[in-house]
Short mmCIF file of C-alpha atoms in Angstrom, two decimals:
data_model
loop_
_atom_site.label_atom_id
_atom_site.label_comp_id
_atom_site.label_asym_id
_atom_site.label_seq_id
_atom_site.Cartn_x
_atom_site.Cartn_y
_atom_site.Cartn_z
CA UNK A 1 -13.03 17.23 48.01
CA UNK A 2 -10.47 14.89 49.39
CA UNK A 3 -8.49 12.85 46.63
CA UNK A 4 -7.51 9.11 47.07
CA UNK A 5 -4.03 7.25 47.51
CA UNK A 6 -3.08 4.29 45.24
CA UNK A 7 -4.70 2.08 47.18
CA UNK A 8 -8.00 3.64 47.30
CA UNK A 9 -8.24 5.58 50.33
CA UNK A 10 -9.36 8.96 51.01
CA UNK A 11 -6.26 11.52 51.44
CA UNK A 12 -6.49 13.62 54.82
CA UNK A 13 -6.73 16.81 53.92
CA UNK A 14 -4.40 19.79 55.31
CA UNK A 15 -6.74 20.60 58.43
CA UNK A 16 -5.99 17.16 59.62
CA UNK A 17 -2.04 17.45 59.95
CA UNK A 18 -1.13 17.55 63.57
CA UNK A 19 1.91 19.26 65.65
CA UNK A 20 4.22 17.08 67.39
CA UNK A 21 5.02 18.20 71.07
CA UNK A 22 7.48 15.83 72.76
CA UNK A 23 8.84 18.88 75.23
CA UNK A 24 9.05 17.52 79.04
CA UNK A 25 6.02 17.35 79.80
CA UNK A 26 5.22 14.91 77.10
CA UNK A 27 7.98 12.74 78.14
CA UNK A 28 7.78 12.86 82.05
CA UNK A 29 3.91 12.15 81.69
CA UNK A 30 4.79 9.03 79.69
CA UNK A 31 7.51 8.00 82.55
CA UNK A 32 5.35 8.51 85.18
CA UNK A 33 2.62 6.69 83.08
CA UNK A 34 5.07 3.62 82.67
CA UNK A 35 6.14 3.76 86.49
CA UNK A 36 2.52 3.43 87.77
CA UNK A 37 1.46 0.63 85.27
CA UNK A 38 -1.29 2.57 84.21
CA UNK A 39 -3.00 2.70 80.92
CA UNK A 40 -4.24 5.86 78.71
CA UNK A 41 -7.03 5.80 76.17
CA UNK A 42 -4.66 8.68 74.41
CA UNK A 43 -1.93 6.20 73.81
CA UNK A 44 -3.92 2.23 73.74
CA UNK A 45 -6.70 4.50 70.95
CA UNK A 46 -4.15 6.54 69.00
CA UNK A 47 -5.58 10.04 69.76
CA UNK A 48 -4.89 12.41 67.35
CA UNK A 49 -4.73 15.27 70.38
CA UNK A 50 -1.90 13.48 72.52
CA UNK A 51 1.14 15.63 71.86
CA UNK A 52 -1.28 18.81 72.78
CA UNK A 53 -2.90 17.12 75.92
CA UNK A 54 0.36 15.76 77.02
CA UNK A 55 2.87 18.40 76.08
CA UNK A 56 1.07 21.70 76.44
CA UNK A 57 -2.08 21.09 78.66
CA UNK A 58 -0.51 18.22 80.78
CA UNK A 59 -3.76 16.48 80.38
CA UNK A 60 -4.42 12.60 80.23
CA UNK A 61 -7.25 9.92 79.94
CA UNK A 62 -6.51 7.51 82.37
CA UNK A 63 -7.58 4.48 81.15
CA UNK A 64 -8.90 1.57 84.14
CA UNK A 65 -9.74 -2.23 84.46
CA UNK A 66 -7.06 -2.95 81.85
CA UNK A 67 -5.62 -2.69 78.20
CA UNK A 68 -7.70 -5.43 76.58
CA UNK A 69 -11.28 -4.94 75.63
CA UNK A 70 -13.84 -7.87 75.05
CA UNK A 71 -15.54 -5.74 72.48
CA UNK A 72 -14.34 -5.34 69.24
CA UNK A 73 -15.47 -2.32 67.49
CA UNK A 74 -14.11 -1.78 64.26
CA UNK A 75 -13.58 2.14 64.52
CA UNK A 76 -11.02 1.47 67.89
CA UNK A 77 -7.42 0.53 68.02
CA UNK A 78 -7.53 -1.15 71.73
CA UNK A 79 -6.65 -4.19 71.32
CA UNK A 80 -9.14 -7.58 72.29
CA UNK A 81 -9.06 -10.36 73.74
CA UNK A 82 -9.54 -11.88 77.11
CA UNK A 83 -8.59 -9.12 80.18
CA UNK A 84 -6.64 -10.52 82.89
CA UNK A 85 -7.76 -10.23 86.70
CA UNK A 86 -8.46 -7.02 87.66
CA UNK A 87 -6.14 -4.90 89.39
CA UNK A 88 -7.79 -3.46 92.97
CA UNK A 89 -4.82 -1.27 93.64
CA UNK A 90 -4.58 0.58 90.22
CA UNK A 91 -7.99 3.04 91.74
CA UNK A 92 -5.26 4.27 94.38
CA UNK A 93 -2.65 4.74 91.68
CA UNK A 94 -4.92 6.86 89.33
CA UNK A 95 -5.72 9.12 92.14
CA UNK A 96 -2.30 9.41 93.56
CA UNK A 97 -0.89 10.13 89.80
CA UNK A 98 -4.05 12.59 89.37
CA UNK A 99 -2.33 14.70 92.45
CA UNK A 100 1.02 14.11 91.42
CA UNK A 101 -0.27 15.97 87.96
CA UNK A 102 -2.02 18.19 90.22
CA UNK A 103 -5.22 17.59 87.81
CA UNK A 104 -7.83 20.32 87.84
CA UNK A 105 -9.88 17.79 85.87
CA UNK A 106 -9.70 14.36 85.30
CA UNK A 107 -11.23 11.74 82.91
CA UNK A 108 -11.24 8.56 84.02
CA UNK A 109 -12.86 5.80 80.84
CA UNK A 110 -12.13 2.26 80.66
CA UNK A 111 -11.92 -0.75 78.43
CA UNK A 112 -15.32 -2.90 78.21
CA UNK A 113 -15.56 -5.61 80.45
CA UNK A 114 -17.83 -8.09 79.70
CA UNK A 115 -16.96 -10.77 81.26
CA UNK A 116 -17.32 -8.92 84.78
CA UNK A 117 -21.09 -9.45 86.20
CA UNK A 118 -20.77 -5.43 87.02
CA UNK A 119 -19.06 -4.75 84.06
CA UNK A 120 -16.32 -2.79 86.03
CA UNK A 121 -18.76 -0.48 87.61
CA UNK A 122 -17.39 -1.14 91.43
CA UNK A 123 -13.85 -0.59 90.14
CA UNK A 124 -14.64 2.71 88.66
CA UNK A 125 -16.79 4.05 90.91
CA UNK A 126 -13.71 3.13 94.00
CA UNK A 127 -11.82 6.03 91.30
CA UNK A 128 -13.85 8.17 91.65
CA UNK A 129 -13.92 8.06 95.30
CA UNK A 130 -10.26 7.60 95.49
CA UNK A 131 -9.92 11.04 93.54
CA UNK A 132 -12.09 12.89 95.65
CA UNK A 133 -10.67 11.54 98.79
CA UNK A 134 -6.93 12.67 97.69
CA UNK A 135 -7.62 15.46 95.50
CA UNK A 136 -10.72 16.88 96.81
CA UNK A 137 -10.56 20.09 94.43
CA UNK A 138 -10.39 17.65 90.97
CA UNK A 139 -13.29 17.44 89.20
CA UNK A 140 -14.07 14.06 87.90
CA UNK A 141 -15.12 12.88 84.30
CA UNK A 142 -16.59 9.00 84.28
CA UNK A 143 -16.47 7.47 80.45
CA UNK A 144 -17.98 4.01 81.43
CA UNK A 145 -18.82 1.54 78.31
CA UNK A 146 -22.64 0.30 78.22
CA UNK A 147 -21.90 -1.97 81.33
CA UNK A 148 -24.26 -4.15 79.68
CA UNK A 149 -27.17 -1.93 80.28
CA UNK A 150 -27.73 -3.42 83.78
CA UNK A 151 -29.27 -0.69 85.89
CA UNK A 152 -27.64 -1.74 88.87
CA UNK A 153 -24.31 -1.58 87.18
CA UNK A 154 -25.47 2.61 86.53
CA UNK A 155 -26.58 3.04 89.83
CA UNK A 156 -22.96 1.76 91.88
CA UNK A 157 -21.22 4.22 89.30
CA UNK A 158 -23.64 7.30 89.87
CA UNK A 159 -23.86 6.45 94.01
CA UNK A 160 -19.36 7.67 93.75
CA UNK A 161 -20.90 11.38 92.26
CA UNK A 162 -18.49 11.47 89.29
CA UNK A 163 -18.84 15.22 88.27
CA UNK A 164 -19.72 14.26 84.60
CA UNK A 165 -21.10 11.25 83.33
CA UNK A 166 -19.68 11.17 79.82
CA UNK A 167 -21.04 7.94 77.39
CA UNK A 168 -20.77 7.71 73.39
CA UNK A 169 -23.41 6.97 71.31
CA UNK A 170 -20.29 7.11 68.35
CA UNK A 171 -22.33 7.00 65.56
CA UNK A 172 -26.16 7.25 64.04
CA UNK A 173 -28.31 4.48 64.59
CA UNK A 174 -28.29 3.35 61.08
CA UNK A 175 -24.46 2.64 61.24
CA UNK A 176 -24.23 1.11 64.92
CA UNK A 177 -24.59 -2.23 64.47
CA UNK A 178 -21.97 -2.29 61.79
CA UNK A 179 -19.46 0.23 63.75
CA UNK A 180 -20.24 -0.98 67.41
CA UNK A 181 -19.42 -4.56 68.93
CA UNK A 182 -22.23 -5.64 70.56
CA UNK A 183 -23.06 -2.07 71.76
CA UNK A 184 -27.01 -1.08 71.00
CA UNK A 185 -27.76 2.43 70.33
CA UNK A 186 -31.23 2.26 71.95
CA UNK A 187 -29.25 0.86 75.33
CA UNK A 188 -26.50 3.75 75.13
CA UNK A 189 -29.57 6.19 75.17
CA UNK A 190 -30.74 4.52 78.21
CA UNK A 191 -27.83 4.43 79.88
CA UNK A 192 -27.67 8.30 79.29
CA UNK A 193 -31.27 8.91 81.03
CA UNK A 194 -31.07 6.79 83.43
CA UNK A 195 -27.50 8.49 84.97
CA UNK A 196 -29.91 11.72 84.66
CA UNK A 197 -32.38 10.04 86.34
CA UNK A 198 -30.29 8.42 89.45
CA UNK A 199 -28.22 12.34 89.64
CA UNK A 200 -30.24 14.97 87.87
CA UNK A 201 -27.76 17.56 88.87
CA UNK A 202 -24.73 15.84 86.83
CA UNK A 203 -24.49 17.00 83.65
CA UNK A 204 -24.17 13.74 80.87
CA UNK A 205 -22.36 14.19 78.16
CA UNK A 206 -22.05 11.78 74.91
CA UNK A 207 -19.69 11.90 71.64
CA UNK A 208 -20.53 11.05 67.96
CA UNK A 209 -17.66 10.58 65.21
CA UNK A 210 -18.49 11.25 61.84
CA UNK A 211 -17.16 9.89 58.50
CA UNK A 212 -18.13 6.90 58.41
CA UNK A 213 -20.77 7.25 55.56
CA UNK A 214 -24.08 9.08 57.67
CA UNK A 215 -25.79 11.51 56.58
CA UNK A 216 -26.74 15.00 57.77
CA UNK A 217 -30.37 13.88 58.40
CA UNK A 218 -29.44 11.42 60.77
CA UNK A 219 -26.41 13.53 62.65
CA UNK A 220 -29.29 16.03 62.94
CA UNK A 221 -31.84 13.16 64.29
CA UNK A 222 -28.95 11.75 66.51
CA UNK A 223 -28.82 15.06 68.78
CA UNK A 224 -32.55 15.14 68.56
CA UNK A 225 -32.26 11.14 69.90
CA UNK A 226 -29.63 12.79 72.67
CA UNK A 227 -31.68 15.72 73.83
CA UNK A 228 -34.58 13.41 74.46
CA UNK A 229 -32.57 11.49 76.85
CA UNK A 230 -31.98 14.98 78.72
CA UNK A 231 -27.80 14.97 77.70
CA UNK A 232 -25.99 18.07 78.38
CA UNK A 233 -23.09 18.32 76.04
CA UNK A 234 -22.34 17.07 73.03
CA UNK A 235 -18.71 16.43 71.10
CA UNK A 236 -18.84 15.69 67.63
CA UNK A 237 -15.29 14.90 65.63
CA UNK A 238 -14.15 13.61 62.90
CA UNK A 239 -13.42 8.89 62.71
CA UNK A 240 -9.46 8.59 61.60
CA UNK A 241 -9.09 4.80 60.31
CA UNK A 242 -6.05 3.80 63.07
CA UNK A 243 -5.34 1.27 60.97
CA UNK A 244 -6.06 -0.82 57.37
CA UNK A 245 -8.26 -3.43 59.48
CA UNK A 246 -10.75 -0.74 60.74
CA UNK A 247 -13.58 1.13 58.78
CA UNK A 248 -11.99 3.18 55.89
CA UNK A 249 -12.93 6.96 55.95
CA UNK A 250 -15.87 7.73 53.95
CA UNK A 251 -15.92 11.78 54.17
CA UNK A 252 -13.83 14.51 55.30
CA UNK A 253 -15.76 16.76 57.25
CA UNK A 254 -14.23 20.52 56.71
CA UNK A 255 -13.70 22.97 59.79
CA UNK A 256 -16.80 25.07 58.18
CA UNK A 257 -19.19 22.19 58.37
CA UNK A 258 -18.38 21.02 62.12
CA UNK A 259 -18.92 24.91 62.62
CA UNK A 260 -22.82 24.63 61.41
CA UNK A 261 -23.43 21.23 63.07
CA UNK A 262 -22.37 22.91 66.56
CA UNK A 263 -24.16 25.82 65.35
CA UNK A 264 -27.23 23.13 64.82
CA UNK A 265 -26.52 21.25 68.01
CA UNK A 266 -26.78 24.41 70.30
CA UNK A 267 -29.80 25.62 68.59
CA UNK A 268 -31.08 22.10 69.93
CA UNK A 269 -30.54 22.87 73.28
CA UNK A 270 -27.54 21.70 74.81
CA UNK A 271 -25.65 23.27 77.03
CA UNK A 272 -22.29 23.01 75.42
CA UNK A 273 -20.92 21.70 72.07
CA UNK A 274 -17.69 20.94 71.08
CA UNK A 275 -17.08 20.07 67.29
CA UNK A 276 -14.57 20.05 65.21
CA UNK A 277 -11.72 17.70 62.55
CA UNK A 278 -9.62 16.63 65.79
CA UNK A 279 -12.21 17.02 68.79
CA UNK A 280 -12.92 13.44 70.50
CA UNK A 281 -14.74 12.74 73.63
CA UNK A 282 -12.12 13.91 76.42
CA UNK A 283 -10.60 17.28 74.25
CA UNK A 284 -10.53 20.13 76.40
CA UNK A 285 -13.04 18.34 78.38
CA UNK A 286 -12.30 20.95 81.78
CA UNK A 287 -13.57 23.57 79.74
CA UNK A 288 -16.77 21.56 78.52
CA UNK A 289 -17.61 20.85 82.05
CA UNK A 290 -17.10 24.36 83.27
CA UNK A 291 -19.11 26.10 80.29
CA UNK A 292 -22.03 23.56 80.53
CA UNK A 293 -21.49 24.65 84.57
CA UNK A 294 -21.99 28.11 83.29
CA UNK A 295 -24.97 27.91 81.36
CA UNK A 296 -26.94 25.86 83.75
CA UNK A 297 -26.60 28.96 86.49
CA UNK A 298 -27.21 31.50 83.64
CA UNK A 299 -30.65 29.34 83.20
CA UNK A 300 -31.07 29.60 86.73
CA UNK A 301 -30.78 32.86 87.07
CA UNK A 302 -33.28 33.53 84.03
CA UNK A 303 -35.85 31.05 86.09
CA UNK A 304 -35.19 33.37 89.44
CA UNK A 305 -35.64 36.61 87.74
CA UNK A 306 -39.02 35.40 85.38
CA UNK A 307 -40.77 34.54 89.14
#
């Protein structure tokens, strides 16, 4: 059980301390980062995983339509406000950075935009296409916000065939209007079945933190609510407070427990799960996509062979 500081908040415990890696390819993916003008959720959200993604796996989440969100959730550290104009050269820039990385896999997620009538969905899906054009052997991760559940919105962001359509649900449905701005959980499922329904051969994907005071009923009814909606893969990590102005930490999951909720999760039925203290949405995410790849020919094959 975790203990508390003086001013009342939970300690994080010893599986929680993370490795710095500021080697050179830490620092020349932050240069070229800075040269580009481009934005990364690892840096604007505080990810836990950035010295490892950066300095060992030379992996980023490029981050599109801006640095300023018009939500504001209180688990994220990207700042709000009101975005500036949007930027129609940065697709170009992500794709020509994403071969300059020479990216096996990218991720591509962006701030909410609101105020745009397509919610960003024309910018992102020009990245996409961008990426393919220039890097045509890059697979491609899309980690759109709700676009404000407007189904043509889906549909100009499924038309670029992102390889993976990736969209958190973030927490139960008990705790989302409390923990999400303006999102809806019932419209985050939709969003979900509907990419399935527009692409049925792109695997979805969606992310839930934990921590924040739910209970292991309603993680358990969560991938139910996520299966039903025909999502692929699953990530499940544990909510770090980024700073005294967001939701404290109300548990400490331990590396044994995310063990038996991925345990629980692929009993479910999905075809790949990723849990544990430091995984978020975009960890390791090339090998998510290539094991949920996996399994869906292994389930072919067992459909070829029972004929």
């Amino acid at each position: 059980m975790s203990t508390k500081t003086k001013d009342g908040y939970l300690r994080k415990p010893e599986w929680l301390k993370i490795k710095l890696n500021t080697n050179e390819n830490y620092t020349g993916l932050k240069k070229m980062m800075r040269e580009n003008n481009l934005h990364t959720v690892c840096e604007e959200a505080k990810c836990p995983n950035i010295h490892e993604c950066w300095g060992i796996r030379r992996t980023a989440t490029f981050m599109i339509l801006g640095d300023v969100c018009t939500r504001a959730c209180r688990f994220c550290a990207i700042k709000t406000g009101l975005p500036t104009e949007l930027d129609l050269a940065e697709p170009e820039r992500v794709a020509d950075s994403v071969a300059m990385m020479n990216l096996k896999h990218a991720v591509i997620t962006a701030v909410a935009r609101d105020d745009l009538k397509d919610g960003g969905a024309e910018v992102f899906a020009e990245t996409v296409r961008a990426i393919k054009r220039k890097n045509p052997f890059t697979t491609v991760e899309v980690l759109p916000s709700d676009m404000g559940g407007v189904y043509e919105n889906i549909k100009t962001l499924m038309d670029a065939r992102p390889d993976i359509l990736n969209h958190n649900i973030e927490t139960v449905e008990r705790l989302t209007p409390r923990v999400r701005a303006r999102a809806k959980y019932a419209r985050s499922l939709e969003l979900l079945q509907r990419s399935k329904e527009l692409q049925p051969d792109i695997p979805t994907k969606s992310s839930l933190m934990i921590g924040l005071g739910e209970t292991k009923e309603e993680i358990i009814q969560t991938m139910d609510d996520l299966r039903a909606h025909d999502v692929d893969i699953m990530t499940i990590g544990q909510y770090l407070q980024p700073t005294k102005k967001h939701l404290p930490v109300i548990k400490y999951y331990t590396p044994l427990e995310f063990g038996e909720l991925r345990k629980i999760a692929m009993g479910k039925g999905f075809k790949h799960c990723e849990a544990g203290p430091l995984v978020r949405s975009s960890y390791h995410a090339d090998e998510q996509v290539n094991a949920a790849s996996r399994e869906r020919q292994a389930q072919g094959e067992k459909v070829e062979q029972a004929k």
